[in-house]
PDB file of C-alpha atoms and ligand atoms in Angstrom:
ATOM      1  CA  MET Z1046       6.636  58.043 133.031  1.00 82.00           C
ATOM      2  CA  ALA Z1047       7.075  54.337 132.284  1.00 90.00           C
ATOM      3  CA  GLU Z1048       8.272  52.179 135.153  1.00 96.00           C
ATOM      4  CA  ARG Z1049      12.031  51.603 134.964  1.00 98.00           C
ATOM      5  CA  ILE Z1050      13.354  48.320 136.309  1.00 98.00           C
ATOM      6  CA  VAL Z1051      17.102  48.100 136.750  1.00 98.00           C
ATOM      7  CA  LEU Z1052      18.583  44.647 137.257  1.00 98.00           C
ATOM      8  CA  PHE Z1053      22.184  43.838 138.135  1.00 98.00           C
ATOM      9  CA  GLY Z1054      22.975  40.153 137.794  1.00 96.00           C
ATOM     10  CA  GLY Z1055      25.970  38.247 139.052  1.00 96.00           C
ATOM     11  CA  THR Z1056      27.295  35.401 141.084  1.00 95.00           C
ATOM     12  CA  PHE Z1057      28.004  37.640 144.076  1.00 97.00           C
ATOM     13  CA  ASN Z1058      30.427  35.110 145.510  1.00 96.00           C
ATOM     14  CA  PRO Z1059      30.715  37.237 147.563  1.00 97.00           C
ATOM     15  CA  ILE Z1060      29.190  40.671 146.946  1.00 98.00           C
ATOM     16  CA  HIS Z1061      31.828  43.414 147.230  1.00 98.00           C
ATOM     17  CA  HIS Z1062      32.310  47.170 147.113  1.00 98.00           C
ATOM     18  CA  GLY Z1063      33.028  47.026 143.372  1.00 98.00           C
ATOM     19  CA  HIS Z1064      29.444  45.859 142.773  1.00 98.00           C
ATOM     20  CA  LEU Z1065      27.983  48.457 145.113  1.00 98.00           C
ATOM     21  CA  ILE Z1066      30.020  51.485 144.054  1.00 98.00           C
ATOM     22  CA  VAL Z1067      29.495  50.777 140.378  1.00 98.00           C
ATOM     23  CA  ALA Z1068      25.759  50.127 140.778  1.00 98.00           C
ATOM     24  CA  ARG Z1069      25.340  53.382 142.674  1.00 98.00           C
ATOM     25  CA  ALA Z1070      27.279  55.257 139.978  1.00 98.00           C
ATOM     26  CA  VAL Z1071      25.054  53.747 137.285  1.00 98.00           C
ATOM     27  CA  ALA Z1072      21.972  54.801 139.240  1.00 98.00           C
ATOM     28  CA  GLU Z1073      23.247  58.350 139.624  1.00 98.00           C
ATOM     29  CA  TYR Z1074      24.224  58.626 135.974  1.00 98.00           C
ATOM     30  CA  PHE Z1075      20.842  57.456 134.658  1.00 98.00           C
ATOM     31  CA  HIS Z1076      18.774  58.837 137.570  1.00 98.00           C
ATOM     32  CA  PHE Z1077      17.499  55.444 138.681  1.00 98.00           C
ATOM     33  CA  GLU Z1078      15.880  55.199 142.073  1.00 98.00           C
ATOM     34  CA  ARG Z1079      16.499  51.513 142.605  1.00 98.00           C
ATOM     35  CA  VAL Z1080      18.851  48.786 141.468  1.00 98.00           C
ATOM     36  CA  ILE Z1081      17.770  45.196 141.984  1.00 98.00           C
ATOM     37  CA  LEU Z1082      20.577  42.718 142.522  1.00 98.00           C
ATOM     38  CA  VAL Z1083      19.963  39.344 140.897  1.00 98.00           C
ATOM     39  CA  PRO Z1084      22.169  36.550 142.256  1.00 97.00           C
ATOM     40  CA  ALA Z1085      22.468  33.695 139.772  1.00 96.00           C
ATOM     41  CA  ALA Z1086      21.980  30.062 140.597  1.00 94.00           C
ATOM     42  CA  VAL Z1087      25.240  28.292 139.873  1.00 83.00           C
ATOM     43  CA  PRO Z1088      26.155  24.661 139.986  1.00 64.00           C
ATOM     44  CA  PRO Z1089      28.154  23.884 143.158  1.00 55.00           C
ATOM     45  CA  HIS Z1090      31.465  23.470 141.294  1.00 54.00           C
ATOM     46  CA  LYS Z1091      31.215  26.739 139.317  1.00 59.00           C
ATOM     47  CA  PRO Z1092      32.379  29.339 141.871  1.00 52.00           C
ATOM     48  CA  LEU Z1093      35.825  27.847 142.149  1.00 50.00           C
ATOM     49  CA  ALA Z1094      36.309  27.071 138.489  1.00 49.00           C
ATOM     50  CA  ASP Z1095      38.886  29.873 138.446  1.00 55.00           C
ATOM     51  CA  GLU Z1096      40.956  28.394 141.239  1.00 58.00           C
ATOM     52  CA  PRO Z1097      43.833  26.084 140.349  1.00 57.00           C
ATOM     53  CA  ALA Z1098      43.527  22.548 141.634  1.00 49.00           C
ATOM     54  CA  GLN Z1099      45.551  22.373 144.819  1.00 56.00           C
ATOM     55  CA  GLU Z1100      46.318  19.876 147.466  1.00 56.00           C
ATOM     56  CA  GLY Z1101      44.195  19.744 150.567  1.00 60.00           C
ATOM     57  CA  ALA Z1102      40.531  20.028 151.281  1.00 65.00           C
ATOM     58  CA  THR Z1103      38.303  22.126 149.054  1.00 71.00           C
ATOM     59  CA  PRO Z1104      37.555  25.571 150.509  1.00 79.00           C
ATOM     60  CA  VAL Z1105      34.075  25.994 151.946  1.00 85.00           C
ATOM     61  CA  LEU Z1106      31.803  27.573 149.375  1.00 88.00           C
ATOM     62  CA  PRO Z1107      28.653  29.494 150.163  1.00 94.00           C
ATOM     63  CA  SER Z1108      25.326  28.002 149.231  1.00 93.00           C
ATOM     64  CA  ALA Z1109      22.958  30.079 147.129  1.00 94.00           C
ATOM     65  CA  GLU Z1110      21.156  31.033 150.336  1.00 96.00           C
ATOM     66  CA  GLN Z1111      24.420  32.210 151.863  1.00 97.00           C
ATOM     67  CA  ARG Z1112      25.279  34.338 148.826  1.00 97.00           C
ATOM     68  CA  LEU Z1113      21.800  35.819 149.107  1.00 98.00           C
ATOM     69  CA  ALA Z1114      22.217  36.373 152.854  1.00 98.00           C
ATOM     70  CA  MET Z1115      25.487  38.238 152.273  1.00 98.00           C
ATOM     71  CA  ILE Z1116      23.798  40.487 149.702  1.00 98.00           C
ATOM     72  CA  ARG Z1117      20.941  41.170 152.110  1.00 98.00           C
ATOM     73  CA  GLN Z1118      23.374  42.151 154.838  1.00 98.00           C
ATOM     74  CA  ALA Z1119      25.450  44.309 152.493  1.00 98.00           C
ATOM     75  CA  ILE Z1120      22.436  46.356 151.360  1.00 98.00           C
ATOM     76  CA  ALA Z1121      20.456  46.400 154.606  1.00 98.00           C
ATOM     77  CA  GLY Z1122      18.868  49.789 155.125  1.00 96.00           C
ATOM     78  CA  GLU Z1123      19.932  51.101 151.680  1.00 97.00           C
ATOM     79  CA  LYS Z1124      16.978  52.481 149.763  1.00 98.00           C
ATOM     80  CA  LEU Z1125      18.853  52.341 146.485  1.00 98.00           C
ATOM     81  CA  PHE Z1126      19.260  48.571 146.526  1.00 98.00           C
ATOM     82  CA  ASP Z1127      16.961  45.615 146.478  1.00 98.00           C
ATOM     83  CA  VAL Z1128      17.584  41.940 145.801  1.00 98.00           C
ATOM     84  CA  THR Z1129      15.524  39.247 144.127  1.00 98.00           C
ATOM     85  CA  ASP Z1130      15.872  35.496 144.501  1.00 98.00           C
ATOM     86  CA  THR Z1131      14.088  34.845 141.213  1.00 97.00           C
ATOM     87  CA  GLU Z1132      17.080  33.072 139.631  1.00 96.00           C
ATOM     88  CA  LEU Z1133      17.774  31.058 142.768  1.00 96.00           C
ATOM     89  CA  LYS Z1134      14.262  29.641 142.593  1.00 95.00           C
ATOM     90  CA  ARG Z1135      14.831  28.364 139.059  1.00 93.00           C
ATOM     91  CA  ARG Z1136      17.045  25.462 138.113  1.00 89.00           C
ATOM     92  CA  PRO Z1137      20.531  26.546 136.893  1.00 89.00           C
ATOM     93  CA  PRO Z1138      21.838  27.724 134.544  1.00 91.00           C
ATOM     94  CA  SER Z1139      20.345  31.162 135.137  1.00 93.00           C
ATOM     95  CA  TYR Z1140      19.612  32.747 131.799  1.00 95.00           C
ATOM     96  CA  THR Z1141      19.232  36.514 131.709  1.00 96.00           C
ATOM     97  CA  PHE Z1142      16.673  35.972 128.949  1.00 97.00           C
ATOM     98  CA  ASP Z1143      14.406  34.023 131.332  1.00 96.00           C
ATOM     99  CA  THR Z1144      14.792  36.593 134.085  1.00 97.00           C
ATOM    100  CA  LEU Z1145      13.939  39.455 131.747  1.00 98.00           C
ATOM    101  CA  MET Z1146      10.916  37.507 130.481  1.00 97.00           C
ATOM    102  CA  ALA Z1147       9.731  37.015 134.056  1.00 97.00           C
ATOM    103  CA  PHE Z1148      10.034  40.742 134.805  1.00 98.00           C
ATOM    104  CA  ARG Z1149       8.381  41.625 131.492  1.00 97.00           C
ATOM    105  CA  GLN Z1150       5.445  39.349 132.298  1.00 97.00           C
ATOM    106  CA  GLU Z1151       5.105  40.704 135.802  1.00 96.00           C
ATOM    107  CA  HIS Z1152       5.417  44.399 134.935  1.00 97.00           C
ATOM    108  CA  GLY Z1153       3.875  44.526 131.451  1.00 96.00           C
ATOM    109  CA  LEU Z1154       4.943  45.863 128.081  1.00 94.00           C
ATOM    110  CA  GLU Z1155       5.208  49.460 129.250  1.00 96.00           C
ATOM    111  CA  ALA Z1156       7.990  48.824 131.746  1.00 97.00           C
ATOM    112  CA  GLN Z1157      11.517  49.683 130.627  1.00 98.00           C
ATOM    113  CA  LEU Z1158      13.997  46.999 131.532  1.00 98.00           C
ATOM    114  CA  TYR Z1159      17.702  47.631 132.146  1.00 98.00           C
ATOM    115  CA  TRP Z1160      20.404  45.040 132.744  1.00 98.00           C
ATOM    116  CA  VAL Z1161      23.719  46.200 134.196  1.00 98.00           C
ATOM    117  CA  VAL Z1162      26.983  44.435 133.381  1.00 97.00           C
ATOM    118  CA  GLY Z1163      30.650  45.164 133.949  1.00 97.00           C
ATOM    119  CA  ALA Z1164      32.803  45.733 130.865  1.00 96.00           C
ATOM    120  CA  ASP Z1165      34.175  42.174 131.173  1.00 95.00           C
ATOM    121  CA  MET Z1166      30.685  40.759 130.666  1.00 94.00           C
ATOM    122  CA  LEU Z1167      30.084  42.816 127.526  1.00 94.00           C
ATOM    123  CA  GLU Z1168      32.818  40.802 125.829  1.00 92.00           C
ATOM    124  CA  ASP Z1169      30.869  37.634 126.679  1.00 93.00           C
ATOM    125  CA  LEU Z1170      27.564  38.919 125.389  1.00 95.00           C
ATOM    126  CA  PRO Z1171      27.636  36.954 122.098  1.00 95.00           C
ATOM    127  CA  SER Z1172      27.722  33.708 124.085  1.00 94.00           C
ATOM    128  CA  TRP Z1173      24.626  34.560 126.131  1.00 95.00           C
ATOM    129  CA  HIS Z1174      21.534  32.461 125.646  1.00 95.00           C
ATOM    130  CA  ARG Z1175      19.301  34.239 123.069  1.00 96.00           C
ATOM    131  CA  ALA Z1176      21.669  37.216 123.146  1.00 97.00           C
ATOM    132  CA  GLU Z1177      19.989  39.199 120.347  1.00 97.00           C
ATOM    133  CA  GLU Z1178      16.638  38.985 122.095  1.00 98.00           C
ATOM    134  CA  VAL Z1179      18.209  40.018 125.389  1.00 98.00           C
ATOM    135  CA  VAL Z1180      19.660  43.117 123.727  1.00 98.00           C
ATOM    136  CA  ASP Z1181      16.220  43.956 122.337  1.00 97.00           C
ATOM    137  CA  MET Z1182      14.338  43.246 125.557  1.00 97.00           C
ATOM    138  CA  ALA Z1183      16.464  45.404 127.821  1.00 98.00           C
ATOM    139  CA  THR Z1184      18.934  48.249 127.678  1.00 98.00           C
ATOM    140  CA  ILE Z1185      22.262  46.664 128.533  1.00 98.00           C
ATOM    141  CA  ILE Z1186      24.193  49.165 130.624  1.00 98.00           C
ATOM    142  CA  THR Z1187      27.939  48.607 130.670  1.00 98.00           C
ATOM    143  CA  ALA Z1188      29.809  49.792 133.741  1.00 97.00           C
ATOM    144  CA  ALA Z1189      33.511  50.517 133.527  1.00 95.00           C
ATOM    145  CA  ARG Z1190      35.808  47.875 134.937  1.00 96.00           C
ATOM    146  CA  PRO Z1191      39.596  47.724 134.787  1.00 94.00           C
ATOM    147  CA  PRO Z1192      41.164  46.600 132.547  1.00 92.00           C
ATOM    148  CA  TRP Z1193      38.297  45.644 130.222  1.00 93.00           C
ATOM    149  CA  SER Z1194      36.894  49.131 129.713  1.00 89.00           C
ATOM    150  CA  GLU Z1195      40.223  50.233 128.201  1.00 90.00           C
ATOM    151  CA  ARG Z1196      39.266  48.212 125.121  1.00 92.00           C
ATOM    152  CA  LEU Z1197      35.564  49.053 125.101  1.00 94.00           C
ATOM    153  CA  ALA Z1198      35.682  50.474 121.552  1.00 93.00           C
ATOM    154  CA  GLU Z1199      37.385  47.304 120.325  1.00 95.00           C
ATOM    155  CA  THR Z1200      34.826  45.134 122.131  1.00 96.00           C
ATOM    156  CA  LEU Z1201      31.952  47.064 120.595  1.00 96.00           C
ATOM    157  CA  GLY Z1202      33.624  46.658 117.194  1.00 95.00           C
ATOM    158  CA  LYS Z1203      33.730  42.891 117.647  1.00 95.00           C
ATOM    159  CA  LEU Z1204      30.058  42.840 118.633  1.00 97.00           C
ATOM    160  CA  ARG Z1205      29.233  44.096 115.126  1.00 96.00           C
ATOM    161  CA  ALA Z1206      29.892  40.585 113.865  1.00 95.00           C
ATOM    162  CA  ARG Z1207      26.954  39.323 115.892  1.00 95.00           C
ATOM    163  CA  PHE Z1208      24.561  42.219 116.487  1.00 97.00           C
ATOM    164  CA  SER Z1209      22.896  44.693 114.148  1.00 97.00           C
ATOM    165  CA  PRO Z1210      24.307  48.237 113.813  1.00 97.00           C
ATOM    166  CA  GLU Z1211      21.277  49.525 115.776  1.00 98.00           C
ATOM    167  CA  GLN Z1212      21.892  47.052 118.579  1.00 98.00           C
ATOM    168  CA  VAL Z1213      25.593  47.932 118.787  1.00 98.00           C
ATOM    169  CA  ALA Z1214      24.714  51.631 118.792  1.00 98.00           C
ATOM    170  CA  ARG Z1215      22.363  51.050 121.732  1.00 98.00           C
ATOM    171  CA  LEU Z1216      25.044  49.106 123.592  1.00 98.00           C
ATOM    172  CA  ALA Z1217      27.563  51.901 122.979  1.00 97.00           C
ATOM    173  CA  ALA Z1218      25.122  54.574 124.106  1.00 97.00           C
ATOM    174  CA  ALA Z1219      24.487  52.776 127.386  1.00 98.00           C
ATOM    175  CA  ALA Z1220      28.121  52.558 128.486  1.00 96.00           C
ATOM    176  CA  ALA Z1221      28.240  54.408 131.807  1.00 97.00           C
ATOM    177  CA  PRO Z1222      31.286  56.380 132.991  1.00 95.00           C
ATOM    178  CA  THR Z1223      31.476  54.682 136.377  1.00 97.00           C
ATOM    179  CA  PRO Z1224      34.582  54.750 138.575  1.00 97.00           C
ATOM    180  CA  LEU Z1225      37.190  52.096 137.917  1.00 97.00           C
ATOM    181  CA  ILE Z1226      37.161  49.817 140.939  1.00 97.00           C
ATOM    182  CA  ASP Z1227      39.615  46.965 140.793  1.00 97.00           C
ATOM    183  CA  ILE Z1228      37.878  44.623 143.216  1.00 98.00           C
ATOM    184  CA  SER Z1229      36.632  41.155 142.335  1.00 97.00           C
ATOM    185  CA  SER Z1230      35.049  38.277 144.182  1.00 96.00           C
ATOM    186  CA  THR Z1231      37.967  36.121 143.039  1.00 95.00           C
ATOM    187  CA  GLN Z1232      40.371  38.479 144.795  1.00 97.00           C
ATOM    188  CA  ILE Z1233      38.329  38.239 148.005  1.00 97.00           C
ATOM    189  CA  ARG Z1234      38.157  34.444 147.865  1.00 95.00           C
ATOM    190  CA  HIS Z1235      41.915  34.252 147.323  1.00 95.00           C
ATOM    191  CA  ARG Z1236      42.660  36.670 150.126  1.00 97.00           C
ATOM    192  CA  VAL Z1237      40.471  34.785 152.589  1.00 96.00           C
ATOM    193  CA  ARG Z1238      42.121  31.528 151.638  1.00 94.00           C
ATOM    194  CA  GLU Z1239      45.529  33.123 152.136  1.00 94.00           C
ATOM    195  CA  ARG Z1240      44.327  34.528 155.470  1.00 95.00           C
ATOM    196  CA  LYS Z1241      44.804  38.114 154.312  1.00 97.00           C
ATOM    197  CA  SER Z1242      42.489  40.903 155.384  1.00 98.00           C
ATOM    198  CA  ILE Z1243      39.461  41.696 153.222  1.00 98.00           C
ATOM    199  CA  LYS Z1244      38.690  44.884 155.113  1.00 98.00           C
ATOM    200  CA  PHE Z1245      37.620  47.734 152.767  1.00 98.00           C
ATOM    201  CA  LEU Z1246      36.863  45.296 149.923  1.00 98.00           C
ATOM    202  CA  THR Z1247      33.353  44.392 151.057  1.00 98.00           C
ATOM    203  CA  PRO Z1248      31.006  45.712 153.755  1.00 98.00           C
ATOM    204  CA  GLU Z1249      31.711  44.748 157.368  1.00 98.00           C
ATOM    205  CA  PRO Z1250      28.631  42.523 157.754  1.00 98.00           C
ATOM    206  CA  VAL Z1251      29.821  40.461 154.775  1.00 98.00           C
ATOM    207  CA  ILE Z1252      33.289  40.138 156.316  1.00 98.00           C
ATOM    208  CA  ASN Z1253      31.712  38.981 159.560  1.00 98.00           C
ATOM    209  CA  TYR Z1254      29.458  36.529 157.739  1.00 98.00           C
ATOM    210  CA  ILE Z1255      32.409  35.030 155.858  1.00 97.00           C
ATOM    211  CA  LYS Z1256      34.330  34.645 159.124  1.00 97.00           C
ATOM    212  CA  LYS Z1257      31.396  33.206 161.045  1.00 97.00           C
ATOM    213  CA  HIS Z1258      30.684  30.550 158.427  1.00 96.00           C
ATOM    214  CA  GLY Z1259      34.325  29.847 157.606  1.00 95.00           C
ATOM    215  CA  LEU Z1260      33.655  30.552 153.940  1.00 96.00           C
ATOM    216  CA  TYR Z1261      36.445  30.307 151.370  1.00 95.00           C
ATOM    217  CA  THR Z1262      38.863  28.675 153.792  1.00 92.00           C
ATOM    218  CA  ARG Z1263      39.771  25.020 153.862  1.00 81.00           C
ATOM    219  CA  PRO Z1264      38.102  23.156 156.714  1.00 74.00           C
ATOM    220  CA  GLY Z1265      40.602  22.351 159.452  1.00 65.00           C
TER     221      GLY Z1265
HETATM  222  P1  ATP L 452      34.428  36.670 140.077  1.00 75.53           P
HETATM  223  O1  ATP L 452      35.738  37.291 140.466  1.00 75.53           O
HETATM  224  O2  ATP L 452      34.016  35.514 140.923  1.00 75.53           O
HETATM  225  O3  ATP L 452      34.349  36.367 138.603  1.00 75.53           O
HETATM  226  P2  ATP L 452      33.093  39.270 140.016  1.00 75.53           P
HETATM  227  O4  ATP L 452      33.864  40.107 140.948  1.00 75.53           O
HETATM  228  O5  ATP L 452      33.298  39.486 138.547  1.00 75.53           O
HETATM  229  O6  ATP L 452      33.278  37.727 140.382  1.00 75.53           O
HETATM  230  P3  ATP L 452      30.248  38.849 139.703  1.00 75.53           P
HETATM  231  O7  ATP L 452      29.266  38.675 140.791  1.00 75.53           O
HETATM  232  O8  ATP L 452      30.570  37.690 138.862  1.00 75.53           O
HETATM  233  O9  ATP L 452      31.587  39.446 140.399  1.00 75.53           O
HETATM  234  O10 ATP L 452      29.846  40.089 138.809  1.00 75.53           O
HETATM  235  C1  ATP L 452      28.528  40.495 138.620  1.00 75.53           C
HETATM  236  C2  ATP L 452      28.522  41.676 137.681  1.00 75.53           C
HETATM  237  O11 ATP L 452      29.217  42.753 138.290  1.00 75.53           O
HETATM  238  C3  ATP L 452      29.241  41.408 136.351  1.00 75.53           C
HETATM  239  O12 ATP L 452      28.538  42.066 135.310  1.00 75.53           O
HETATM  240  C4  ATP L 452      30.588  42.037 136.568  1.00 75.53           C
HETATM  241  O13 ATP L 452      31.165  42.466 135.356  1.00 75.53           O
HETATM  242  C5  ATP L 452      30.239  43.222 137.455  1.00 75.53           C
HETATM  243  N1  ATP L 452      31.341  43.608 138.312  1.00 75.53           N
HETATM  244  C6  ATP L 452      31.874  42.917 139.334  1.00 75.53           C
HETATM  245  N2  ATP L 452      32.871  43.597 139.907  1.00 75.53           N
HETATM  246  C7  ATP L 452      32.990  44.763 139.234  1.00 75.53           C
HETATM  247  C8  ATP L 452      33.865  45.894 139.344  1.00 75.53           C
HETATM  248  N3  ATP L 452      34.831  45.928 140.258  1.00 75.53           N
HETATM  249  N4  ATP L 452      33.680  46.921 138.470  1.00 75.53           N
HETATM  250  C9  ATP L 452      32.698  46.860 137.529  1.00 75.53           C
HETATM  251  N5  ATP L 452      31.851  45.824 137.379  1.00 75.53           N
HETATM  252  C10 ATP L 452      31.993  44.779 138.212  1.00 75.53           C
END
């Protein structure tokens, strides 16, 4: 059987149980033995682009190495998960196209490449760098995510304006019925900043790491 390489890209700022539960569900559904997490390199200002400008010092943001360290701690000892720093070693922005090319070159033409996204990312697909080629290079697996997966059919309909009927059919066929987990990194960052508990949202070692390094809080 051809080698199957399953990649799950994201900012992971920080990694949370939504990522992990959904990735495991994808693996079970498609009978994958391993999912490789691919943290993206992001410019320093990007992670907080969603936060409104507020008075006071800027919250402490994790470096790329710290996002990677949190992933490593979250998946330690889990056979299902692996992580690659391939995008962190390249200059941002991290293009999925480049990452897929790198894996294609390393593993050869026979390997089957898969790229996992949440339903929110499927809506963004037309804006991806060399999107058509990405869709041809890898099977894009869409995991359910509230509330975006409620309008999955509509999203797929819109993708017809950009992608061929065959490409849209492949995207539709690779939508996975994963559990709906309403957890986001944004929610975790906000809760830490508001000094609310993030227990149950992300693995304990990640919670401890965030505390130890004072991440997402304002210094002082
Ligand atoms: P942020 O809140 O900072 O935007 P995020 O929670 O969306 O972050 P990312 O690391 O940006 O996390 O997401 C990486 C990938 O994981 C994306 O494809 C995203 O759609 C998917 N994803 C993240 N959280 C979930 C979730 N709860 N359910 C399904 N997919 C998810």
